[in-house]
Amino acid sequence: MIKLVNLHKSYPIGKTDKLHVLKGINLHIKEGEFVSIMGSSGSGKSTLLNIVGLLDSHDEGEYYLNGQKIENLNETKAAVLRNKFLGFVFQSFNLISYKTALENVALPLYYQGMKRKERQKIAMEYLDKVGLKNWANHLPSELSGGQKQRVAIARALVTKPKVILADEPTGALDSTTTDSVMELLKEINDEGMTVFVITHEEEVAEQTKRIVRLKDGIIISDEKTR
Amino acid sequence: MNIFDRDLWREIFSTLTKNMLRTILTTLGVVFAIVILISLLGATNGMKNGFDRLFAGTATNSMFVWGQRTGKPYKGFERGRRISYTMDDVDMLREQIKEIDILSPRIQLGNYKQVSKVARNGQTSGSAVFGDYPSIDKISKKDLVEGRFLNQKDIEDRRKVAVIGNETVKLLYKKDEEPIGSYIRINDVYFQVVGVYKKKDGVNFDGQNAVFIPFTTFQKAFNSGNHVGWFAISVKPQYKVAPVLSKIKKLLKRKYKIHPKDTRAIGSFDLSQIFTGISAFTMVLQGFSYFIGLFTLLAGVIAISNILLITVKERTKEIGIRRALGATPKAIKRQIILEAVVLTVFSGMIGFVASIGILTFLDNKFGHTEYPFVNPSVNLTQVFVSFILMLLLSLLIGLIPANKAVKIKPIEALREE
């Protein structure tokens, strides 16, 4: 599903210097896997997620998403691919504050050009799936952190993507809600969805099926849990 | 996704109503711009209509020609010779200048050493007394309140009849007295009043205190012989006044042996020039209105664009989220531009309604008075032009915040906490 071959990425600092963030990443994630990327801050895990999420481009190496080689993407193509293949879950939820839970979930479908009625029907199904059917018409400000993240997960799922990309999905949550969100991600994975989690919390990583540890831009270990 | 997509509009509406107060304040600039543009255009039209009313009944393609004293010696004549016309000139002009539509010779009592004294029952009015042909009514229309104007039969029979102004009536008659059929005395000759005209709204060259009697009767009663005071002339619709006037002058100069370059000998007044002047004046005013309106509108639209720039900055994260969820740059761009257009057009509508209110008020206040200001309104073309102006400006100016929004990279937007 995701295949990275000798991936490099560096950011310019000032006029001449460069910060080499990813120094040759080789990673292969198959369909249906539940993978976590572990690393302290500065290890390059966020950069990796941005590249995998088509939010940023790599300098060297190859990246295959769903068998398709990713290169020379312009913004429009990237937007279409993101919408089609990827579902994002962010640490800070990133819900649109003036839209209801239902509208937030339906938004990716809007950009697919789906009709409103159909969109809302599907969005409602996914809200139901994350247990928030009764909160459909609430604004994000009226939801708890765990509820917000579940809305975000429903939004990530609504386009039936190939991969869910979760960037510190539990970073802003307490331990009880963390468990419930991880439980939800596990359920989704059990249904066959590829889930790609980025975290620096050992407890979160342990709940996934494969842990990839990153340090200073290189993979230092890659092992299955249990 | 097309532009008539209901969801697109729902998106735009929901972002615009998010901060209602700011949205309304933003629109004020454009509202005022449209109010100013439409009110100015309407007021200009009102003035134009007012002048039209003022000159209603006066043939706009007409002129007056009279004799003065020569300014140059010519063919043995000294300068300062008095030029006066006769009825022969009337025939000559009618015959030789085909562009003339109506030629009405006129004469006024008191102009030639005679004193005019209009009296009745010991009351005098000091009215001007004109000897006229009925055709004068086609050049300078009289609004009759009672009776009739002079007619051909009066001319032929040299009837002693008179049409008098209602100012004259006020001076000569008591309130309950009926002027029609009564007699007035003009320099010891009695005339029967057959018509009373009233002060028209518009310009009246002969005033309200005047007496009109048949030209032929004038000749007989006041012994003016073949003499003509001046000509009132209108040209046929397809011709312009100025060239016909110079043709007339040339002909008269030849006949009366006036130096061809003598500008003093023949006096004339070209009425059409006043009208050209007025229409040029209203046209300049109209251009001025568009000029002011355009720039106020530009300022208003720029204000909208400015606010949208700020909102784009505020919405960086939201735009980033939308991008991450699959919004193409085009979709974002279109949304911001449409927000600008919707705001502008919406405020324009409010401006239209407000200016209709203002114009109605102006019409009520001045439309039915003596001011040259009637029915201030804008025509469909002007509304259409203002609308297109608004649309184009907002589309253009909307590009600025739209491009700014597109430049936001989702990754940077999402990083912003």
mmCIF file of C-alpha atoms in Angstrom, chain B residues 3-325:
data_model
loop_
_atom_site.group_PDB
_atom_site.id
_atom_site.type_symbol
_atom_site.label_atom_id
_atom_site.label_comp_id
_atom_site.label_asym_id
_atom_site.label_seq_id
_atom_site.Cartn_x
_atom_site.Cartn_y
_atom_site.Cartn_z
ATOM 1 C CA ILE B 3 -21.293 27.879 -10.279
ATOM 2 C CA PHE B 4 -24.988 27.265 -9.717
ATOM 3 C CA ASP B 5 -24.283 24.452 -7.309
ATOM 4 C CA ARG B 6 -26.454 24.983 -4.264
ATOM 5 C CA ASP B 7 -23.777 23.638 -1.955
ATOM 6 C CA LEU B 8 -21.229 26.127 -3.193
ATOM 7 C CA TRP B 9 -23.569 28.943 -2.258
ATOM 8 C CA ARG B 10 -24.316 27.319 1.054
ATOM 9 C CA GLU B 11 -20.570 27.230 1.775
ATOM 10 C CA ILE B 12 -20.198 30.897 0.856
ATOM 11 C CA PHE B 13 -23.244 31.897 2.838
ATOM 12 C CA SER B 14 -22.107 30.053 5.925
ATOM 13 C CA THR B 15 -18.657 31.690 5.884
ATOM 14 C CA LEU B 16 -20.107 35.135 5.318
ATOM 15 C CA THR B 17 -22.684 34.838 8.070
ATOM 16 C CA LYS B 18 -20.064 33.557 10.484
ATOM 17 C CA ASN B 19 -19.082 37.084 11.416
ATOM 18 C CA MET B 20 -22.245 39.028 10.658
ATOM 19 C CA LEU B 21 -21.226 42.399 12.089
ATOM 20 C CA ARG B 22 -17.979 42.487 10.171
ATOM 21 C CA THR B 23 -19.685 41.388 6.978
ATOM 22 C CA ILE B 24 -22.218 44.193 7.293
ATOM 23 C CA LEU B 25 -19.580 46.807 8.084
ATOM 24 C CA THR B 26 -17.547 45.597 5.129
ATOM 25 C CA THR B 27 -20.446 46.093 2.770
ATOM 26 C CA LEU B 28 -21.015 49.714 3.819
ATOM 27 C CA GLY B 29 -18.373 51.053 1.443
ATOM 28 C CA VAL B 30 -20.034 49.502 -1.565
ATOM 29 C CA VAL B 31 -23.503 50.450 -0.310
ATOM 30 C CA PHE B 32 -22.455 54.107 -0.149
ATOM 31 C CA ALA B 33 -20.720 53.890 -3.502
ATOM 32 C CA ILE B 34 -23.864 52.624 -5.202
ATOM 33 C CA VAL B 35 -26.020 55.131 -3.326
ATOM 34 C CA ILE B 36 -23.751 57.939 -4.544
ATOM 35 C CA LEU B 37 -23.576 56.634 -8.105
ATOM 36 C CA ILE B 38 -27.292 56.008 -8.503
ATOM 37 C CA SER B 39 -28.350 59.182 -6.698
ATOM 38 C CA LEU B 40 -26.035 61.318 -8.796
ATOM 39 C CA LEU B 41 -27.152 59.689 -12.032
ATOM 40 C CA GLY B 42 -30.783 59.991 -10.950
ATOM 41 C CA ALA B 43 -30.385 63.612 -9.943
ATOM 42 C CA THR B 44 -28.718 64.380 -13.260
ATOM 43 C CA ASN B 45 -31.613 62.740 -15.070
ATOM 44 C CA GLY B 46 -34.000 64.708 -12.878
ATOM 45 C CA MET B 47 -32.298 67.914 -13.908
ATOM 46 C CA LYS B 48 -32.375 66.941 -17.547
ATOM 47 C CA ASN B 49 -36.087 66.181 -17.264
ATOM 48 C CA GLY B 50 -36.502 69.488 -15.456
ATOM 49 C CA PHE B 51 -34.893 71.427 -18.293
ATOM 50 C CA ASP B 52 -36.992 69.496 -20.770
ATOM 51 C CA ARG B 53 -40.081 70.624 -18.923
ATOM 52 C CA LEU B 54 -38.755 74.160 -18.754
ATOM 53 C CA PHE B 55 -38.419 74.344 -22.501
ATOM 54 C CA ALA B 56 -41.456 72.263 -23.321
ATOM 55 C CA GLY B 57 -43.500 74.049 -25.988
ATOM 56 C CA THR B 58 -40.547 76.013 -27.316
ATOM 57 C CA ALA B 59 -39.315 74.770 -30.645
ATOM 58 C CA THR B 60 -35.723 73.832 -29.932
ATOM 59 C CA ASN B 61 -34.708 74.240 -33.570
ATOM 60 C CA SER B 62 -35.644 77.874 -33.796
ATOM 61 C CA MET B 63 -34.049 81.303 -33.963
ATOM 62 C CA PHE B 64 -34.843 84.974 -33.913
ATOM 63 C CA VAL B 65 -33.428 87.428 -36.450
ATOM 64 C CA TRP B 66 -33.695 91.204 -36.143
ATOM 65 C CA GLY B 67 -32.082 94.333 -37.541
ATOM 66 C CA GLN B 68 -29.538 96.515 -35.772
ATOM 67 C CA ARG B 69 -27.195 99.291 -36.909
ATOM 68 C CA THR B 70 -24.389 98.567 -39.381
ATOM 69 C CA GLY B 71 -20.899 98.325 -38.017
ATOM 70 C CA LYS B 72 -18.950 98.947 -41.235
ATOM 71 C CA PRO B 73 -19.305 101.422 -44.075
ATOM 72 C CA TYR B 74 -20.136 99.635 -47.353
ATOM 73 C CA LYS B 75 -20.905 100.652 -50.927
ATOM 74 C CA GLY B 76 -21.151 104.319 -50.089
ATOM 75 C CA PHE B 77 -23.245 103.855 -46.978
ATOM 76 C CA GLU B 78 -21.869 105.090 -43.683
ATOM 77 C CA ARG B 79 -21.684 102.892 -40.630
ATOM 78 C CA GLY B 80 -24.455 103.169 -38.077
ATOM 79 C CA ARG B 81 -27.220 102.813 -40.664
ATOM 80 C CA ARG B 82 -30.336 101.274 -39.173
ATOM 81 C CA ILE B 83 -31.440 97.971 -40.741
ATOM 82 C CA SER B 84 -35.141 97.169 -40.654
ATOM 83 C CA TYR B 85 -37.056 94.515 -42.529
ATOM 84 C CA THR B 86 -40.262 94.457 -44.518
ATOM 85 C CA MET B 87 -42.830 91.856 -45.495
ATOM 86 C CA ASP B 88 -40.972 91.464 -48.818
ATOM 87 C CA ASP B 89 -38.116 89.904 -46.895
ATOM 88 C CA VAL B 90 -40.509 87.323 -45.502
ATOM 89 C CA ASP B 91 -41.426 86.170 -49.002
ATOM 90 C CA MET B 92 -37.808 86.268 -50.122
ATOM 91 C CA LEU B 93 -36.578 84.160 -47.224
ATOM 92 C CA ARG B 94 -39.409 81.662 -47.552
ATOM 93 C CA GLU B 95 -38.737 81.330 -51.249
ATOM 94 C CA GLN B 96 -34.987 81.141 -51.260
ATOM 95 C CA ILE B 97 -34.208 79.191 -48.129
ATOM 96 C CA LYS B 98 -35.864 75.820 -48.307
ATOM 97 C CA GLU B 99 -34.617 74.700 -44.912
ATOM 98 C CA ILE B 100 -37.029 77.102 -43.214
ATOM 99 C CA ASP B 101 -40.040 75.337 -41.729
ATOM 100 C CA ILE B 102 -41.968 78.207 -40.161
ATOM 101 C CA LEU B 103 -41.228 81.887 -40.586
ATOM 102 C CA SER B 104 -43.350 84.106 -38.420
ATOM 103 C CA PRO B 105 -42.824 87.850 -38.794
ATOM 104 C CA ARG B 106 -43.368 89.765 -35.578
ATOM 105 C CA ILE B 107 -43.690 93.356 -34.521
ATOM 106 C CA GLN B 108 -43.876 94.965 -31.130
ATOM 107 C CA LEU B 109 -45.603 98.191 -30.210
ATOM 108 C CA GLY B 110 -43.346 100.703 -28.544
ATOM 109 C CA ASN B 111 -40.256 99.663 -30.399
ATOM 110 C CA TYR B 112 -40.575 102.425 -32.991
ATOM 111 C CA LYS B 113 -41.181 105.656 -31.172
ATOM 112 C CA GLN B 114 -44.762 104.733 -30.483
ATOM 113 C CA VAL B 115 -45.696 104.393 -26.839
ATOM 114 C CA SER B 116 -47.760 101.388 -25.943
ATOM 115 C CA LYS B 117 -50.516 101.968 -23.473
ATOM 116 C CA VAL B 118 -52.887 99.149 -22.634
ATOM 117 C CA ALA B 119 -55.840 100.222 -20.568
ATOM 118 C CA ARG B 120 -59.332 99.250 -19.461
ATOM 119 C CA ASN B 121 -61.758 101.189 -17.289
ATOM 120 C CA GLY B 122 -59.004 103.536 -16.197
ATOM 121 C CA GLN B 123 -56.620 100.699 -15.265
ATOM 122 C CA THR B 124 -53.350 100.421 -17.179
ATOM 123 C CA SER B 125 -51.189 97.366 -17.363
ATOM 124 C CA GLY B 126 -47.981 98.408 -19.147
ATOM 125 C CA SER B 127 -48.153 95.225 -21.194
ATOM 126 C CA ALA B 128 -45.993 94.518 -24.210
ATOM 127 C CA VAL B 129 -48.054 94.501 -27.396
ATOM 128 C CA PHE B 130 -47.135 92.132 -30.211
ATOM 129 C CA GLY B 131 -48.411 91.912 -33.739
ATOM 130 C CA ASP B 132 -48.275 88.257 -34.681
ATOM 131 C CA TYR B 133 -49.260 85.539 -37.093
ATOM 132 C CA PRO B 134 -50.936 82.386 -35.703
ATOM 133 C CA SER B 135 -47.814 80.399 -36.665
ATOM 134 C CA ILE B 136 -45.891 81.969 -33.757
ATOM 135 C CA ASP B 137 -47.743 79.507 -31.543
ATOM 136 C CA LYS B 138 -45.774 76.690 -33.189
ATOM 137 C CA ILE B 139 -42.451 78.258 -32.243
ATOM 138 C CA SER B 140 -43.326 79.541 -28.797
ATOM 139 C CA LYS B 141 -46.358 77.716 -27.493
ATOM 140 C CA LYS B 142 -48.914 79.608 -25.450
ATOM 141 C CA ASP B 143 -50.872 77.698 -22.846
ATOM 142 C CA LEU B 144 -54.410 78.978 -23.208
ATOM 143 C CA VAL B 145 -56.627 78.877 -20.142
ATOM 144 C CA GLU B 146 -59.614 80.440 -21.857
ATOM 145 C CA GLY B 147 -60.761 81.146 -25.405
ATOM 146 C CA ARG B 148 -58.490 80.725 -28.391
ATOM 147 C CA PHE B 149 -55.285 81.971 -29.923
ATOM 148 C CA LEU B 150 -55.132 84.167 -33.049
ATOM 149 C CA ASN B 151 -56.180 82.433 -36.272
ATOM 150 C CA GLN B 152 -55.911 82.919 -40.020
ATOM 151 C CA LYS B 153 -59.343 84.530 -40.222
ATOM 152 C CA ASP B 154 -58.210 87.225 -37.779
ATOM 153 C CA ILE B 155 -55.285 87.944 -40.099
ATOM 154 C CA GLU B 156 -57.374 88.021 -43.258
ATOM 155 C CA ASP B 157 -60.151 90.175 -41.835
ATOM 156 C CA ARG B 158 -57.800 92.341 -39.784
ATOM 157 C CA ARG B 159 -59.985 91.714 -36.770
ATOM 158 C CA LYS B 160 -59.482 93.792 -33.699
ATOM 159 C CA VAL B 161 -59.016 90.859 -31.357
ATOM 160 C CA ALA B 162 -56.428 90.248 -28.663
ATOM 161 C CA VAL B 163 -55.014 87.340 -26.660
ATOM 162 C CA ILE B 164 -53.739 88.478 -23.288
ATOM 163 C CA GLY B 165 -51.613 87.000 -20.536
ATOM 164 C CA ASN B 166 -53.072 86.209 -17.138
ATOM 165 C CA GLU B 167 -50.764 88.776 -15.533
ATOM 166 C CA THR B 168 -52.419 91.340 -17.758
ATOM 167 C CA VAL B 169 -55.802 90.011 -16.652
ATOM 168 C CA LYS B 170 -54.811 90.531 -13.018
ATOM 169 C CA LEU B 171 -53.850 94.135 -13.728
ATOM 170 C CA LEU B 172 -56.878 95.103 -15.795
ATOM 171 C CA TYR B 173 -59.726 93.049 -14.337
ATOM 172 C CA LYS B 174 -61.332 92.625 -10.965
ATOM 173 C CA LYS B 175 -61.564 89.129 -9.565
ATOM 174 C CA ASP B 176 -65.105 88.326 -10.714
ATOM 175 C CA GLU B 177 -64.809 89.934 -14.140
ATOM 176 C CA GLU B 178 -64.733 87.743 -17.243
ATOM 177 C CA PRO B 179 -62.039 88.840 -19.716
ATOM 178 C CA ILE B 180 -63.281 86.889 -22.753
ATOM 179 C CA GLY B 181 -65.517 89.104 -24.862
ATOM 180 C CA SER B 182 -64.562 92.278 -23.024
ATOM 181 C CA TYR B 183 -62.716 95.163 -24.621
ATOM 182 C CA ILE B 184 -59.324 96.615 -23.841
ATOM 183 C CA ARG B 185 -57.856 99.798 -25.204
ATOM 184 C CA ILE B 186 -54.443 99.861 -26.833
ATOM 185 C CA ASN B 187 -53.313 103.395 -27.696
ATOM 186 C CA ASP B 188 -56.900 104.532 -28.266
ATOM 187 C CA VAL B 189 -57.856 101.514 -30.376
ATOM 188 C CA TYR B 190 -60.288 99.027 -28.866
ATOM 189 C CA PHE B 191 -59.655 95.289 -29.097
ATOM 190 C CA GLN B 192 -61.897 92.419 -28.056
ATOM 191 C CA VAL B 193 -60.245 89.801 -25.835
ATOM 192 C CA VAL B 194 -60.636 86.322 -27.364
ATOM 193 C CA GLY B 195 -58.117 84.329 -25.332
ATOM 194 C CA VAL B 196 -56.194 84.270 -22.079
ATOM 195 C CA TYR B 197 -52.943 82.355 -21.739
ATOM 196 C CA LYS B 198 -51.290 81.443 -18.516
ATOM 197 C CA LYS B 199 -47.757 81.309 -17.289
ATOM 198 C CA LYS B 200 -46.283 78.045 -18.397
ATOM 199 C CA ASP B 201 -43.913 76.040 -16.247
ATOM 200 C CA GLY B 202 -41.191 76.681 -18.683
ATOM 201 C CA VAL B 203 -39.417 79.516 -20.379
ATOM 202 C CA ASN B 204 -41.629 82.069 -22.035
ATOM 203 C CA PHE B 205 -39.885 84.673 -24.112
ATOM 204 C CA ASP B 206 -42.804 87.060 -24.206
ATOM 205 C CA GLY B 207 -43.584 87.095 -20.486
ATOM 206 C CA GLN B 208 -46.996 86.786 -18.863
ATOM 207 C CA ASN B 209 -47.977 90.417 -19.165
ATOM 208 C CA ALA B 210 -48.419 90.707 -22.910
ATOM 209 C CA VAL B 211 -51.065 91.293 -25.552
ATOM 210 C CA PHE B 212 -51.077 89.498 -28.880
ATOM 211 C CA ILE B 213 -53.011 90.992 -31.769
ATOM 212 C CA PRO B 214 -53.137 89.964 -35.455
ATOM 213 C CA PHE B 215 -50.159 91.240 -37.448
ATOM 214 C CA THR B 216 -52.383 92.733 -40.119
ATOM 215 C CA THR B 217 -54.530 94.527 -37.563
ATOM 216 C CA PHE B 218 -51.349 95.896 -35.987
ATOM 217 C CA GLN B 219 -50.273 97.301 -39.367
ATOM 218 C CA LYS B 220 -53.569 99.095 -39.816
ATOM 219 C CA ALA B 221 -54.163 100.223 -36.255
ATOM 220 C CA PHE B 222 -50.674 101.466 -35.494
ATOM 221 C CA ASN B 223 -49.661 102.436 -38.985
ATOM 222 C CA SER B 224 -46.576 100.238 -39.206
ATOM 223 C CA GLY B 225 -47.025 99.751 -42.937
ATOM 224 C CA ASN B 226 -44.909 97.044 -44.492
ATOM 225 C CA HIS B 227 -42.563 97.024 -41.542
ATOM 226 C CA VAL B 228 -41.473 93.837 -39.714
ATOM 227 C CA GLY B 229 -39.924 93.953 -36.240
ATOM 228 C CA TRP B 230 -38.132 90.644 -36.341
ATOM 229 C CA PHE B 231 -38.465 87.094 -37.612
ATOM 230 C CA ALA B 232 -39.145 84.035 -35.525
ATOM 231 C CA ILE B 233 -37.926 81.124 -37.622
ATOM 232 C CA SER B 234 -37.856 77.395 -37.128
ATOM 233 C CA VAL B 235 -35.961 75.045 -39.426
ATOM 234 C CA LYS B 236 -37.133 71.686 -40.736
ATOM 235 C CA PRO B 237 -36.248 68.801 -38.404
ATOM 236 C CA GLN B 238 -33.526 67.389 -40.639
ATOM 237 C CA TYR B 239 -31.507 70.648 -40.627
ATOM 238 C CA LYS B 240 -29.374 72.379 -38.046
ATOM 239 C CA VAL B 241 -30.092 75.970 -37.061
ATOM 240 C CA ALA B 242 -26.612 77.484 -37.334
ATOM 241 C CA PRO B 243 -25.976 76.931 -41.091
ATOM 242 C CA VAL B 244 -29.498 78.081 -41.947
ATOM 243 C CA LEU B 245 -28.970 81.199 -39.845
ATOM 244 C CA SER B 246 -25.782 82.086 -41.684
ATOM 245 C CA LYS B 247 -27.564 81.527 -45.014
ATOM 246 C CA ILE B 248 -30.338 83.882 -43.922
ATOM 247 C CA LYS B 249 -27.828 86.503 -42.842
ATOM 248 C CA LYS B 250 -25.930 86.253 -46.100
ATOM 249 C CA LEU B 251 -29.105 86.771 -48.081
ATOM 250 C CA LEU B 252 -30.225 89.739 -45.970
ATOM 251 C CA LYS B 253 -26.750 91.290 -46.103
ATOM 252 C CA ARG B 254 -26.773 91.164 -49.886
ATOM 253 C CA LYS B 255 -30.214 92.680 -50.076
ATOM 254 C CA TYR B 256 -29.531 95.478 -47.618
ATOM 255 C CA LYS B 257 -26.010 96.141 -48.917
ATOM 256 C CA ILE B 258 -24.297 95.282 -45.682
ATOM 257 C CA HIS B 259 -20.574 94.560 -45.598
ATOM 258 C CA PRO B 260 -20.193 90.741 -45.688
ATOM 259 C CA LYS B 261 -17.953 90.873 -42.619
ATOM 260 C CA ASP B 262 -20.257 93.182 -40.669
ATOM 261 C CA THR B 263 -21.269 91.247 -37.568
ATOM 262 C CA ARG B 264 -23.270 94.035 -35.968
ATOM 263 C CA ALA B 265 -25.897 94.840 -38.572
ATOM 264 C CA ILE B 266 -28.039 91.750 -38.086
ATOM 265 C CA GLY B 267 -28.925 90.564 -34.629
ATOM 266 C CA SER B 268 -29.854 86.949 -34.070
ATOM 267 C CA PHE B 269 -30.471 84.444 -31.345
ATOM 268 C CA ASP B 270 -30.042 80.729 -31.903
ATOM 269 C CA LEU B 271 -32.259 78.884 -29.430
ATOM 270 C CA SER B 272 -30.825 75.502 -30.342
ATOM 271 C CA GLN B 273 -27.535 76.586 -28.819
ATOM 272 C CA ILE B 274 -29.099 76.790 -25.391
ATOM 273 C CA PHE B 275 -30.358 73.275 -25.752
ATOM 274 C CA THR B 276 -27.045 71.978 -26.991
ATOM 275 C CA GLY B 277 -25.460 73.725 -24.032
ATOM 276 C CA ILE B 278 -27.867 72.113 -21.605
ATOM 277 C CA SER B 279 -27.499 68.641 -23.033
ATOM 278 C CA ALA B 280 -23.714 69.039 -22.992
ATOM 279 C CA PHE B 281 -23.993 70.169 -19.402
ATOM 280 C CA THR B 282 -26.085 67.158 -18.341
ATOM 281 C CA MET B 283 -23.753 64.883 -20.251
ATOM 282 C CA VAL B 284 -20.753 66.262 -18.379
ATOM 283 C CA LEU B 285 -22.642 65.840 -15.114
ATOM 284 C CA GLN B 286 -23.435 62.260 -16.049
ATOM 285 C CA GLY B 287 -19.813 61.540 -16.849
ATOM 286 C CA PHE B 288 -18.833 63.155 -13.594
ATOM 287 C CA SER B 289 -21.322 60.945 -11.720
ATOM 288 C CA TYR B 290 -19.869 57.825 -13.305
ATOM 289 C CA PHE B 291 -16.371 59.038 -12.497
ATOM 290 C CA ILE B 292 -17.144 59.629 -8.826
ATOM 291 C CA GLY B 293 -19.251 56.487 -8.632
ATOM 292 C CA LEU B 294 -16.552 54.353 -10.205
ATOM 293 C CA PHE B 295 -13.881 55.471 -7.794
ATOM 294 C CA THR B 296 -16.084 55.252 -4.708
ATOM 295 C CA LEU B 297 -17.070 51.809 -5.885
ATOM 296 C CA LEU B 298 -13.437 50.902 -6.363
ATOM 297 C CA ALA B 299 -12.706 52.082 -2.825
ATOM 298 C CA GLY B 300 -15.648 50.060 -1.535
ATOM 299 C CA VAL B 301 -14.603 46.915 -3.359
ATOM 300 C CA ILE B 302 -11.038 47.339 -2.155
ATOM 301 C CA ALA B 303 -12.385 47.544 1.398
ATOM 302 C CA ILE B 304 -14.151 44.246 0.824
ATOM 303 C CA SER B 305 -11.011 42.743 -0.624
ATOM 304 C CA ASN B 306 -9.061 44.005 2.355
ATOM 305 C CA ILE B 307 -11.401 42.387 4.831
ATOM 306 C CA LEU B 308 -11.287 39.174 2.826
ATOM 307 C CA LEU B 309 -7.496 39.314 2.993
ATOM 308 C CA ILE B 310 -7.743 39.505 6.756
ATOM 309 C CA THR B 311 -10.253 36.677 6.880
ATOM 310 C CA VAL B 312 -8.031 34.582 4.655
ATOM 311 C CA LYS B 313 -5.256 35.135 7.160
ATOM 312 C CA GLU B 314 -7.594 34.169 9.977
ATOM 313 C CA ARG B 315 -8.856 31.184 8.105
ATOM 314 C CA THR B 316 -5.383 29.895 7.212
ATOM 315 C CA LYS B 317 -5.966 26.823 9.283
ATOM 316 C CA GLU B 318 -9.466 26.238 7.953
ATOM 317 C CA ILE B 319 -8.189 26.549 4.401
ATOM 318 C CA GLY B 320 -5.378 24.135 5.256
ATOM 319 C CA ILE B 321 -7.885 21.632 6.587
ATOM 320 C CA ARG B 322 -10.002 21.970 3.472
ATOM 321 C CA ARG B 323 -6.917 21.420 1.360
ATOM 322 C CA ALA B 324 -5.929 18.326 3.374
ATOM 323 C CA LEU B 325 -9.448 16.991 2.895
#
